[in-house]
Amino acid sequence: MSHPEERSSDVLCGTISRSSRRRTHRCTCAMAELHRWVSLGGAMQRLLVKPAVMLAAILTSGCDWPPELLRVGEKLSAQEKRITEQGEQINSVQSEIEALRAEIQSLKQSQSQLELKNIFREIENIAYLRPGDDGYSTVRFDLGALTVQLSDVKPYANGSKAHLRFGNPLASSINGVKLKIEWGQMDDNGAVKSDTERGKEVSFAETFRSGAWTNVSVVLDGTPPSELGFVRVRNVSHSGISLIK
């Protein structure tokens, strides 16, 4: 059995052919076929595949197409143009998103590198000392670096008196040295007990002579020698320098 739409198409083709004898059979049947495409349930989906091709066929066939079919072709062509433009806009947005993602990733890498540099710089600006350790630590400041030793710790009042030995390897003597000193206790695992940590800023009247050691002492309140686990020296600054004439 033939499909009802196909029978309708045949009838329409024959009707148009009889009423328009001056047109060719090919032209009228093509118009009937296009009409059947539009009337079928999935016609719009099929026409959207190549609407520009269908419109070109309509305009160049030489047939006297009904106005409603011409309007359908024009609408399909306009819709295809809009779809193409929207696709181009989507591609442009996707490209911008990818560029932003790359830029964000680059910024994250730069931030991580900067943070690492800041950490290393901070480490270089701190001398970490423990009672009983041999050797010395270094602490950097604007002129260069000083060496420092925790040479001795003695009981003093309710705390301790730490004897520090600074070495100045620079070519100039340094006057008015000022720094921050921190101290506290440590647990059995070697970690700082944060609730015992103390600190203060101290200034020294002594001149840190060039190429020599300078001995100074600092009172560490509230922490006796038996409980002292660490001493940190940081934030070194100075008021002037002296050079040999």
XYZ file of C-alpha atoms in Angstrom:
245
model
C 0.000 0.000 0.000
C 1.223 3.475 -0.761
C 1.571 6.049 1.986
C -1.307 8.591 2.220
C 1.187 11.405 1.767
C 2.540 9.751 -1.384
C -0.988 9.429 -2.844
C -1.576 13.073 -2.002
C 1.653 13.960 -3.757
C 0.649 12.041 -6.888
C -2.749 13.687 -6.988
C -1.230 17.126 -6.512
C 1.343 16.438 -9.225
C -1.333 15.347 -11.681
C -3.606 18.269 -10.807
C -0.875 20.845 -11.264
C 0.178 19.215 -14.567
C -3.339 19.376 -16.032
C -3.942 22.971 -14.922
C -0.597 24.227 -16.153
C 0.051 22.543 -19.498
C 2.641 25.181 -20.436
C 4.941 24.029 -17.574
C 7.040 20.946 -17.922
C 6.178 17.788 -16.113
C 9.559 17.950 -14.351
C 8.855 21.396 -12.900
C 5.369 20.602 -11.573
C 6.440 17.303 -10.051
C 9.377 18.950 -8.381
C 7.009 21.493 -6.851
C 4.707 18.706 -5.702
C 7.670 16.847 -4.183
C 8.781 19.968 -2.299
C 5.215 20.458 -1.067
C 5.215 16.842 0.176
C 8.506 17.446 2.027
C 7.041 20.431 3.798
C 3.826 18.594 4.718
C 5.521 15.484 6.147
C 6.225 15.344 9.901
C 10.055 15.517 9.588
C 10.110 17.838 6.591
C 11.517 20.855 8.391
C 14.385 18.824 9.802
C 15.275 17.486 6.352
C 15.026 20.930 4.731
C 17.262 22.431 7.383
C 20.059 20.130 6.238
C 20.623 22.164 3.075
C 18.120 25.071 3.019
C 20.365 27.217 0.846
C 20.488 24.472 -1.797
C 16.713 24.132 -1.753
C 16.233 27.895 -2.077
C 18.668 28.028 -4.980
C 16.732 25.260 -6.701
C 13.501 27.166 -6.183
C 14.823 30.452 -7.570
C 16.669 28.982 -10.584
C 14.185 26.334 -11.699
C 12.082 28.750 -13.755
C 8.911 27.448 -12.128
C 6.104 29.550 -10.845
C 6.385 28.468 -7.213
C 3.615 29.279 -4.754
C 4.501 32.257 -2.499
C 4.240 30.162 0.669
C 6.989 27.824 -0.572
C 9.207 30.741 -1.493
C 8.723 32.158 1.983
C 9.618 28.783 3.500
C 12.860 28.696 1.534
C 13.723 32.271 2.469
C 13.023 31.576 6.156
C 15.176 28.451 6.036
C 18.010 30.353 4.396
C 17.802 33.109 7.012
C 17.698 30.512 9.767
C 20.766 28.767 8.360
C 22.588 32.123 8.295
C 21.675 32.775 11.926
C 22.815 29.289 12.919
C 26.126 29.826 11.119
C 26.645 33.188 12.839
C 25.777 31.687 16.229
C 28.230 28.868 15.599
C 30.959 31.389 14.824
C 30.110 33.316 18.003
C 30.266 30.094 20.059
C 33.650 29.240 18.566
C 34.891 32.735 19.375
C 33.679 32.481 22.983
C 35.288 29.052 23.344
C 38.575 30.459 22.080
C 38.375 33.297 24.596
C 37.628 30.825 27.399
C 40.647 28.712 26.460
C 42.832 31.816 26.385
C 41.562 32.847 29.831
C 42.242 29.364 31.184
C 45.793 29.482 29.863
C 46.299 32.943 31.367
C 44.935 31.824 34.746
C 47.241 28.792 34.726
C 50.193 31.021 33.905
C 49.267 33.385 36.746
C 48.987 30.460 39.168
C 52.456 29.253 38.181
C 53.879 32.749 38.541
C 52.214 33.141 41.939
C 53.601 29.797 43.118
C 57.092 30.755 41.985
C 56.786 34.130 43.726
C 55.606 32.465 46.934
C 58.551 30.078 46.827
C 60.950 32.972 46.303
C 59.406 34.806 49.243
C 59.733 31.710 51.412
C 63.394 31.266 50.508
C 64.021 34.985 51.040
C 62.345 34.786 54.439
C 64.464 31.770 55.360
C 67.636 33.617 54.376
C 66.617 36.506 56.650
C 66.395 34.257 59.730
C 69.167 32.654 61.777
C 67.917 29.580 63.632
C 69.917 28.522 66.698
C 69.591 25.732 69.266
C 71.466 25.347 72.547
C 74.385 22.968 72.201
C 74.626 23.215 68.392
C 78.106 23.678 66.926
C 79.003 26.108 64.177
C 77.032 29.182 63.190
C 74.029 30.298 61.213
C 73.735 33.223 58.800
C 71.220 36.029 58.664
C 70.873 38.366 55.688
C 70.077 42.073 55.779
C 70.396 45.026 53.414
C 74.215 45.157 53.468
C 74.798 41.435 53.042
C 74.989 38.708 55.691
C 76.187 38.252 59.260
C 77.088 35.014 60.988
C 75.759 34.324 64.484
C 76.411 31.705 67.156
C 74.572 30.858 70.370
C 77.752 30.548 72.415
C 76.235 30.111 75.874
C 73.008 30.254 77.887
C 72.926 31.109 81.586
C 70.066 31.367 84.129
C 68.927 34.928 84.658
C 66.053 36.079 86.916
C 62.940 34.165 85.781
C 64.484 33.242 82.434
C 67.829 33.031 80.661
C 70.621 35.206 79.356
C 71.738 34.177 75.876
C 75.274 35.035 74.787
C 75.422 35.625 71.046
C 78.512 35.950 68.882
C 78.123 37.880 65.653
C 80.662 37.681 62.855
C 80.935 40.519 60.339
C 82.540 39.347 57.064
C 81.881 42.690 55.347
C 84.525 45.291 54.527
C 82.767 47.901 56.683
C 82.057 48.017 60.413
C 78.359 48.230 61.300
C 76.896 50.646 63.843
C 73.547 50.710 65.617
C 72.561 47.111 64.902
C 68.926 46.372 65.672
C 67.131 43.029 65.339
C 64.264 40.887 66.536
C 64.998 37.865 68.700
C 62.505 35.052 69.310
C 62.747 32.074 71.651
C 60.694 29.289 73.163
C 60.371 25.604 73.958
C 60.266 22.523 71.711
C 58.475 19.204 72.113
C 60.018 15.738 71.966
C 59.603 15.672 68.171
C 61.580 18.881 67.700
C 58.536 21.029 66.911
C 58.097 24.487 68.380
C 55.540 24.796 71.165
C 53.675 27.804 69.846
C 52.157 28.699 73.212
C 55.660 29.160 74.695
C 57.046 31.322 71.901
C 58.159 34.823 72.861
C 59.950 37.662 71.090
C 61.210 41.217 71.340
C 63.294 43.785 69.473
C 66.752 44.622 70.781
C 69.397 47.199 69.888
C 73.140 46.997 70.473
C 75.487 49.832 71.298
C 78.487 47.758 70.210
C 80.037 48.293 66.808
C 80.156 45.110 64.763
C 83.733 45.428 63.538
C 84.697 44.430 60.027
C 86.246 40.978 59.740
C 85.773 40.264 63.461
C 83.503 38.674 66.044
C 81.322 40.786 68.349
C 79.911 39.314 71.586
C 76.544 40.524 72.887
C 74.009 39.200 75.378
C 70.209 39.198 75.424
C 67.839 38.405 78.293
C 65.179 35.818 77.406
C 62.354 36.313 79.882
C 60.198 33.463 81.173
C 62.251 30.594 79.751
C 65.001 29.060 81.912
C 67.965 27.339 80.201
C 66.522 23.892 80.928
C 63.403 24.740 78.881
C 65.003 26.788 76.113
C 64.612 24.922 72.845
C 65.500 27.493 70.175
C 66.545 31.067 69.473
C 65.741 32.891 66.219
C 67.396 36.093 64.985
C 65.613 38.068 62.252
C 64.831 41.556 60.888
C 68.416 42.822 61.198
C 68.901 46.529 60.472
C 71.548 49.166 61.238
C 71.958 52.917 61.620
C 75.332 53.364 59.887
C 78.684 51.934 58.806
C 82.336 52.776 59.354
C 85.123 52.340 56.827
C 88.872 52.284 57.414
C 90.514 55.542 56.308
